[in-house]
Short mmCIF file of C-alpha atoms in Angstrom, two decimals:
data_model
loop_
_atom_site.label_atom_id
_atom_site.label_comp_id
_atom_site.label_asym_id
_atom_site.label_seq_id
_atom_site.Cartn_x
_atom_site.Cartn_y
_atom_site.Cartn_z
CA MET A 1 0.00 0.00 0.00
CA SER A 2 1.37 3.36 -0.92
CA GLU A 3 1.83 6.21 1.50
CA VAL A 4 1.92 9.97 0.99
CA ILE A 5 4.30 11.70 3.41
CA VAL A 6 4.55 15.47 3.82
CA VAL A 7 7.84 16.86 5.16
CA THR A 8 7.13 20.12 6.93
CA SER A 9 8.43 22.43 9.67
CA GLY A 10 6.76 25.81 9.73
CA LYS A 11 10.06 27.64 10.06
CA GLY A 12 12.35 27.92 7.07
CA GLY A 13 15.92 26.71 6.93
CA VAL A 14 15.65 23.81 9.38
CA GLY A 15 16.28 21.13 6.74
CA LYS A 16 12.99 20.17 5.09
CA THR A 17 14.45 19.87 1.61
CA THR A 18 17.56 18.03 2.82
CA THR A 19 15.34 15.67 4.80
CA SER A 20 13.02 15.10 1.83
CA ALA A 21 15.97 14.34 -0.45
CA ASN A 22 17.62 11.95 2.01
CA VAL A 23 14.45 10.16 3.11
CA GLY A 24 13.29 9.79 -0.49
CA THR A 25 16.65 8.49 -1.65
CA GLY A 26 16.95 6.20 1.39
CA LEU A 27 13.57 4.61 0.75
CA ALA A 28 14.58 4.08 -2.88
CA MET A 29 17.80 2.41 -1.69
CA LEU A 30 15.59 0.09 0.36
CA ASN A 31 13.93 -0.97 -2.91
CA LYS A 32 10.81 1.12 -2.65
CA LYS A 33 9.45 3.01 -5.64
CA VAL A 34 9.55 6.65 -4.60
CA VAL A 35 8.53 9.99 -6.08
CA LEU A 36 9.66 13.26 -4.51
CA ILE A 37 7.45 16.27 -5.14
CA ASP A 38 8.76 19.79 -4.61
CA THR A 39 5.66 21.78 -3.60
CA ASP A 40 7.52 25.04 -3.00
CA ILE A 41 6.23 26.89 -6.07
CA GLY A 42 8.38 29.87 -6.96
CA LEU A 43 11.33 28.78 -4.82
CA ARG A 44 12.29 25.38 -6.13
CA ASN A 45 15.26 23.72 -4.44
CA LEU A 46 14.78 19.99 -4.24
CA ASP A 47 16.02 19.60 -7.83
CA VAL A 48 19.36 21.21 -7.03
CA VAL A 49 19.78 19.27 -3.77
CA MET A 50 19.14 16.06 -5.73
CA GLY A 51 21.52 17.18 -8.49
CA LEU A 52 18.79 16.95 -11.13
CA GLU A 53 18.44 20.65 -11.96
CA ASN A 54 19.63 20.27 -15.56
CA ARG A 55 17.02 17.71 -16.52
CA ILE A 56 13.84 19.68 -15.88
CA VAL A 57 11.47 20.01 -18.80
CA TYR A 58 8.00 20.11 -17.25
CA ASN A 59 7.01 20.88 -13.67
CA LEU A 60 4.28 20.50 -11.07
CA VAL A 61 2.18 23.37 -12.42
CA ASP A 62 2.41 21.98 -15.96
CA VAL A 63 1.04 18.67 -14.71
CA VAL A 64 -1.76 20.29 -12.71
CA GLU A 65 -2.76 22.54 -15.61
CA GLY A 66 -2.70 19.63 -18.04
CA ASN A 67 0.14 20.95 -20.22
CA CYS A 68 1.77 17.53 -20.03
CA ARG A 69 1.18 14.04 -18.70
CA ILE A 70 2.53 13.17 -15.23
CA LYS A 71 5.07 10.75 -16.71
CA GLN A 72 6.54 13.48 -18.92
CA ALA A 73 7.28 15.69 -15.90
CA LEU A 74 8.83 12.99 -13.71
CA ILE A 75 12.63 13.06 -13.68
CA LYS A 76 14.40 9.79 -13.11
CA ASP A 77 17.20 9.94 -10.51
CA LYS A 78 20.83 9.63 -11.59
CA ARG A 79 21.61 6.62 -9.43
CA TYR A 80 18.40 4.91 -8.39
CA PRO A 81 16.05 3.81 -11.18
CA ASN A 82 13.08 3.55 -8.79
CA LEU A 83 13.43 7.17 -7.61
CA TYR A 84 11.73 10.08 -9.38
CA LEU A 85 11.41 13.82 -8.86
CA LEU A 86 8.50 16.04 -9.77
CA PRO A 87 10.05 19.53 -9.72
CA SER A 88 8.26 22.70 -8.74
CA ALA A 89 7.65 25.66 -11.04
CA GLN A 90 10.11 28.50 -10.63
CA THR A 91 8.23 31.30 -12.37
CA ARG A 92 4.78 30.86 -10.83
CA ASP A 93 3.34 31.45 -7.37
CA LYS A 94 1.67 29.38 -4.69
CA THR A 95 -1.84 30.12 -5.92
CA SER A 96 -1.16 28.22 -9.18
CA VAL A 97 -2.12 24.98 -7.44
CA SER A 98 -5.06 24.23 -5.14
CA PRO A 99 -5.30 21.62 -2.35
CA GLU A 100 -7.90 19.72 -4.41
CA GLN A 101 -5.53 19.53 -7.37
CA MET A 102 -2.70 18.30 -5.13
CA LYS A 103 -4.92 15.60 -3.67
CA LYS A 104 -5.93 14.46 -7.13
CA LEU A 105 -2.28 14.36 -8.21
CA THR A 106 -1.09 12.35 -5.19
CA ASP A 107 -4.00 9.92 -5.61
CA GLU A 108 -2.94 9.30 -9.20
CA LEU A 109 0.68 8.76 -8.15
CA ARG A 110 -0.39 6.23 -5.50
CA GLU A 111 -1.12 3.74 -8.27
CA GLU A 112 2.46 3.85 -9.44
CA PHE A 113 4.59 4.50 -6.34
CA ASP A 114 5.13 3.04 -2.86
CA TYR A 115 6.06 6.38 -1.31
CA ILE A 116 5.13 9.89 -2.37
CA ILE A 117 7.23 12.45 -0.46
CA LEU A 118 6.04 16.05 -0.47
CA ASP A 119 8.64 18.71 0.31
CA CYS A 120 6.56 21.47 1.89
CA PRO A 121 7.44 25.19 1.73
CA ALA A 122 8.01 27.15 4.94
CA GLY A 123 5.04 28.95 6.42
CA ILE A 124 1.42 27.99 7.05
CA GLU A 125 -0.21 29.55 4.01
CA GLN A 126 -1.36 28.15 0.68
CA GLY A 127 1.81 26.16 0.00
CA PHE A 128 1.48 24.29 3.29
CA LYS A 129 -2.23 23.73 2.74
CA ASN A 130 -1.48 22.30 -0.72
CA ALA A 131 1.21 19.97 0.57
CA ARG A 132 -0.79 18.55 3.47
CA ALA A 133 -3.95 18.08 1.40
CA GLY A 134 -3.21 14.62 0.09
CA ALA A 135 -0.90 13.42 2.87
CA ASP A 136 -1.42 10.33 5.02
CA ARG A 137 1.37 11.10 7.42
CA ALA A 138 3.78 13.90 8.23
CA LEU A 139 7.41 14.27 9.18
CA VAL A 140 7.85 17.46 11.19
CA VAL A 141 11.43 18.70 11.04
CA THR A 142 12.77 20.95 13.76
CA THR A 143 16.11 22.02 15.20
CA PRO A 144 16.76 22.32 18.95
CA GLU A 145 16.12 26.08 18.88
CA VAL A 146 13.25 28.02 20.43
CA SER A 147 12.04 29.55 17.16
CA ALA A 148 11.98 26.26 15.23
CA ILE A 149 10.28 24.40 18.07
CA ARG A 150 7.61 27.03 18.49
CA ASP A 151 6.80 26.86 14.77
CA ALA A 152 6.86 23.05 14.86
CA ASP A 153 4.28 23.12 17.65
CA ARG A 154 2.01 25.31 15.56
CA ILE A 155 2.42 23.03 12.54
CA ILE A 156 1.66 19.93 14.64
CA GLY A 157 -1.57 21.59 15.78
CA LEU A 158 -2.54 22.42 12.19
CA LEU A 159 -1.77 18.86 11.04
CA GLU A 160 -3.93 17.45 13.83
CA ALA A 161 -6.77 19.75 12.82
CA ASN A 162 -6.45 18.41 9.27
CA GLU A 163 -6.66 14.82 10.52
CA ILE A 164 -3.26 13.64 9.34
CA ARG A 165 -3.17 10.07 10.60
CA LYS A 166 0.39 9.98 11.86
CA THR A 167 2.82 12.76 12.71
CA ASP A 168 6.44 12.04 13.61
CA LEU A 169 9.24 14.34 14.66
CA ILE A 170 12.76 14.65 13.25
CA VAL A 171 15.18 16.70 15.32
CA ASN A 172 17.78 18.02 12.93
CA ARG A 173 21.19 19.59 13.47
CA ILE A 174 21.63 18.48 17.04
CA ARG A 175 25.08 19.06 18.54
CA MET A 176 25.82 16.63 21.31
CA ASP A 177 28.86 18.62 22.48
CA MET A 178 26.58 21.58 23.19
CA VAL A 179 23.88 19.36 24.74
CA ARG A 180 26.48 17.96 27.14
CA LYS A 181 27.47 21.46 28.22
CA GLY A 182 23.82 22.28 28.75
CA ASP A 183 23.84 24.88 26.03
CA MET A 184 21.46 23.09 23.71
CA MET A 185 18.13 21.42 24.41
CA SER A 186 18.45 17.63 24.42
CA LEU A 187 16.30 15.23 22.38
CA ASP A 188 14.36 14.44 25.55
CA ASP A 189 13.72 18.15 26.12
CA VAL A 190 12.39 18.65 22.58
CA VAL A 191 10.20 15.53 22.68
CA ASP A 192 8.94 16.52 26.13
CA ILE A 193 7.91 19.96 24.86
CA LEU A 194 6.28 18.85 21.60
CA SER A 195 4.98 15.51 22.91
CA ILE A 196 4.89 13.65 19.61
CA ASN A 197 6.73 10.53 18.51
CA LEU A 198 10.41 11.00 17.65
CA ILE A 199 11.28 9.08 14.48
CA GLY A 200 14.90 10.20 14.34
CA ALA A 201 17.60 12.68 15.23
CA VAL A 202 20.17 13.95 12.76
CA PRO A 203 23.44 15.41 14.03
CA ASP A 204 24.85 18.69 12.78
CA ASP A 205 27.25 17.23 10.23
CA GLU A 206 29.42 19.13 7.77
CA ASN A 207 29.09 16.20 5.38
CA ILE A 208 25.54 17.37 4.74
CA VAL A 209 26.89 20.64 3.33
CA ILE A 210 29.40 18.71 1.22
CA SER A 211 26.81 16.28 -0.12
CA THR A 212 24.43 19.13 -0.94
CA ASN A 213 27.27 20.91 -2.76
CA ASN A 214 27.68 17.80 -4.87
CA GLY A 215 23.96 17.28 -5.42
CA GLU A 216 24.09 13.80 -3.91
CA PRO A 217 22.06 12.93 -0.80
CA LEU A 218 24.18 11.66 2.11
CA VAL A 219 21.85 8.84 3.16
CA GLY A 220 23.44 5.42 3.23
CA SER A 221 26.99 6.76 3.63
CA ASP A 222 29.12 6.13 6.69
CA ALA A 223 28.82 9.74 7.85
CA LEU A 224 26.79 9.97 11.04
CA ALA A 225 24.06 12.07 9.42
CA GLY A 226 23.89 9.57 6.54
CA LYS A 227 23.37 6.73 9.00
CA ALA A 228 20.78 8.75 10.91
CA TYR A 229 18.77 9.32 7.72
CA MET A 230 18.93 5.64 6.78
CA ASN A 231 17.63 4.71 10.24
CA ILE A 232 14.74 7.14 9.77
CA CYS A 233 13.90 5.42 6.45
CA ARG A 234 13.90 2.00 8.11
CA ARG A 235 11.64 3.29 10.86
CA ILE A 236 9.25 4.68 8.23
CA LEU A 237 9.07 1.13 6.86
CA GLY A 238 8.09 -0.03 10.35
CA GLU A 239 11.38 -1.50 11.54
CA GLU A 240 12.30 -1.07 15.20
CA ILE A 241 15.71 0.58 15.22
CA PRO A 242 17.26 2.07 18.35
CA LEU A 243 18.30 5.71 18.22
CA LEU A 244 21.80 6.25 16.88
CA ASP A 245 24.42 7.09 19.48
CA LEU A 246 25.25 10.66 18.59
CA SER A 247 27.24 11.33 21.72
CA GLY A 248 30.72 12.69 21.39
CA LYS A 249 31.71 10.70 18.37
CA SER A 250 29.86 12.89 15.95
CA GLY A 251 32.69 15.36 15.54
CA PHE A 252 35.35 12.68 15.38
CA TRP A 253 33.58 10.38 12.93
CA ALA A 254 32.49 13.25 10.76
CA LYS A 255 36.10 14.40 10.53
CA LEU A 256 37.37 10.89 9.89
CA ALA A 257 34.88 10.36 7.09
CA GLY A 258 35.87 13.75 5.72
CA ILE A 259 39.56 12.76 5.62
CA PHE A 260 38.82 9.55 3.73
CA LYS A 261 36.62 11.38 1.28
CA LYS A 262 39.38 13.82 0.42
CA ASN A 263 41.92 11.07 -0.28
CA MET B 1 16.46 39.67 39.65
CA GLY B 2 18.24 39.05 42.94
CA LEU B 3 21.91 39.13 43.76
CA PHE B 4 22.01 35.32 43.87
CA ASP B 5 21.00 35.06 40.23
CA LEU B 6 24.40 36.38 39.33
CA PHE B 7 26.09 33.39 40.92
CA LYS B 8 23.86 30.52 39.88
CA LYS B 9 23.96 30.94 36.15
CA LYS B 10 21.44 28.66 34.46
CA ASN B 11 22.42 26.66 31.40
CA SER B 12 21.04 28.27 28.27
CA GLY B 13 19.49 24.96 27.23
CA ASP B 14 17.37 24.93 30.39
CA VAL B 15 16.49 28.58 29.92
CA ALA B 16 15.30 27.77 26.39
CA LYS B 17 13.21 24.85 27.60
CA ASP B 18 11.55 26.85 30.37
CA ARG B 19 10.81 29.76 28.06
CA LEU B 20 9.33 27.47 25.41
CA LYS B 21 7.12 25.61 27.86
CA LEU B 22 5.51 28.83 29.03
CA LEU B 23 5.26 30.22 25.52
CA LEU B 24 3.62 27.15 24.04
CA VAL B 25 0.99 27.00 26.76
CA SER B 26 -0.27 30.40 25.72
CA ASP B 27 0.24 29.68 21.99
CA ARG B 28 -1.84 26.54 22.23
CA ALA B 29 -4.58 28.24 24.22
CA ASN B 30 -5.31 30.71 21.45
CA CYS B 31 -8.29 28.88 20.02
CA SER B 32 -10.06 30.20 16.99
CA PRO B 33 -13.70 31.27 17.45
CA ASP B 34 -14.74 28.21 15.42
CA VAL B 35 -13.01 25.88 17.85
CA MET B 36 -14.52 27.70 20.83
CA GLU B 37 -17.98 27.25 19.29
CA LEU B 38 -17.33 23.52 18.86
CA ILE B 39 -16.17 23.21 22.48
CA LYS B 40 -19.25 25.10 23.61
CA ASN B 41 -21.61 22.79 21.72
CA ASP B 42 -19.88 19.71 23.07
CA ILE B 43 -20.13 21.00 26.63
CA ILE B 44 -23.85 21.68 26.14
CA ASN B 45 -24.35 18.13 24.86
CA VAL B 46 -22.50 16.53 27.77
CA ILE B 47 -24.07 18.61 30.53
CA SER B 48 -27.52 18.21 28.99
CA LYS B 49 -27.38 14.49 29.67
CA TYR B 50 -27.59 15.24 33.38
CA MET B 51 -29.05 18.70 33.75
CA VAL B 52 -31.42 21.07 32.04
CA ILE B 53 -29.27 24.07 31.22
CA ASP B 54 -29.82 27.46 29.70
CA ALA B 55 -27.90 27.07 26.45
CA GLU B 56 -28.46 30.73 25.57
CA GLY B 57 -26.88 31.91 28.79
CA LEU B 58 -23.87 29.63 28.52
CA ASP B 59 -20.57 31.44 28.33
CA ILE B 60 -17.10 29.96 27.92
CA GLN B 61 -13.80 31.74 27.57
CA ILE B 62 -10.10 31.29 28.00
CA THR B 63 -8.58 33.49 30.67
CA GLN B 64 -5.43 33.62 32.74
CA THR B 65 -5.29 32.16 36.19
CA GLU B 66 -2.63 31.97 38.87
CA SER B 67 -0.70 28.73 39.02
CA ASP B 68 1.28 27.35 41.96
CA SER B 69 3.47 25.04 39.95
CA ASN B 70 4.35 27.19 36.99
CA ASN B 71 5.34 30.30 38.97
CA GLY B 72 3.10 32.56 36.99
CA SER B 73 -0.21 32.68 35.23
CA VAL B 74 -1.48 29.89 33.00
CA PRO B 75 -4.44 29.88 30.65
CA ALA B 76 -7.64 28.32 31.94
CA LEU B 77 -11.00 27.50 30.41
CA PHE B 78 -13.85 29.13 32.32
CA ALA B 79 -17.40 28.03 31.69
CA ASN B 80 -20.46 29.74 33.14
CA ILE B 81 -23.40 27.38 32.70
CA PRO B 82 -26.79 28.40 34.16
CA ILE B 83 -28.65 25.30 35.46
CA LYS B 84 -32.42 25.29 35.11
CA ASP B 85 -33.18 21.90 36.61
CA MET B 86 -31.72 18.47 37.30
CA LYS B 87 -32.73 15.50 35.20
CA ASN B 88 -33.94 12.18 36.73
CA ARG B 89 -33.51 13.44 40.24
CA GLY B 90 -33.34 10.61 42.76
CA SER B 91 -33.29 7.85 40.20
CA LYS B 92 -29.68 7.06 40.94
#
């Protein structure tokens, strides 16, 4: 049975697009047929994070307006044949698509794909309403900062009001060295405040910047953040995986992986 | 801000958590009028099982109240429900 997952956060810049790219790619690596949809109309980014920016012909708005068939707009990933991207339109605005149209689109894609991942724009306006319209479940991304957590709480409330069946939390960019010093909220603190299920924590890892530079998601690599994303994918599939030990080693392992990459 | 506060410096992580907890309580309490109307109707339905109430005179609102545990004020739901009569008095 296919599942439509919206990746959202409220606040911008916490890692929605990076999470969408890594979760989508990870699920494809686990042999699922996946389509990633960039729903941020006017500010498209998922294509460049995936390294597929040069292959765009048609986009989401073209599909919705009937200028092309869905299959014509889907871009096949460079490395995984069962991974596709439906890019957003760059020269249109959020009102070009309605929640009803998004729901119709995701329902059509359900017939073809196991997982449909919607990368939601920041904010709680039309773009968010479009993205959540057809979703079965949500991944709420936050960082351990007051502003991101406050916005996440608001988003969780709005998702509940829209009867999204399942909402899970991803805490991104956590720095265990700061948590140990008491200068950053711990995972327990964040989960305690938001009181929803934690599906994964991703450490602040410079390899994420490097992988984004290269247009290749980090998931599946030996970098700590890559492992964390793969664990999240396995948990999405229903596997019981203990939380990754992010303590202390994050800096060391990240550096070590960095050294090997350079050589 | 007392003199002792200068010496026992709180970790910024704990400060963040405490600030957020208070903030979210008031954020979450800001119900839209639609939600308040739904709550009101549900309360009428529940209370009406046991009492005859004056639905027109019913008033609910979210206000601030003093809290012992949270060292400050917290939001509270106040309902003013005029009772006209009890139902099935003495049957149970």
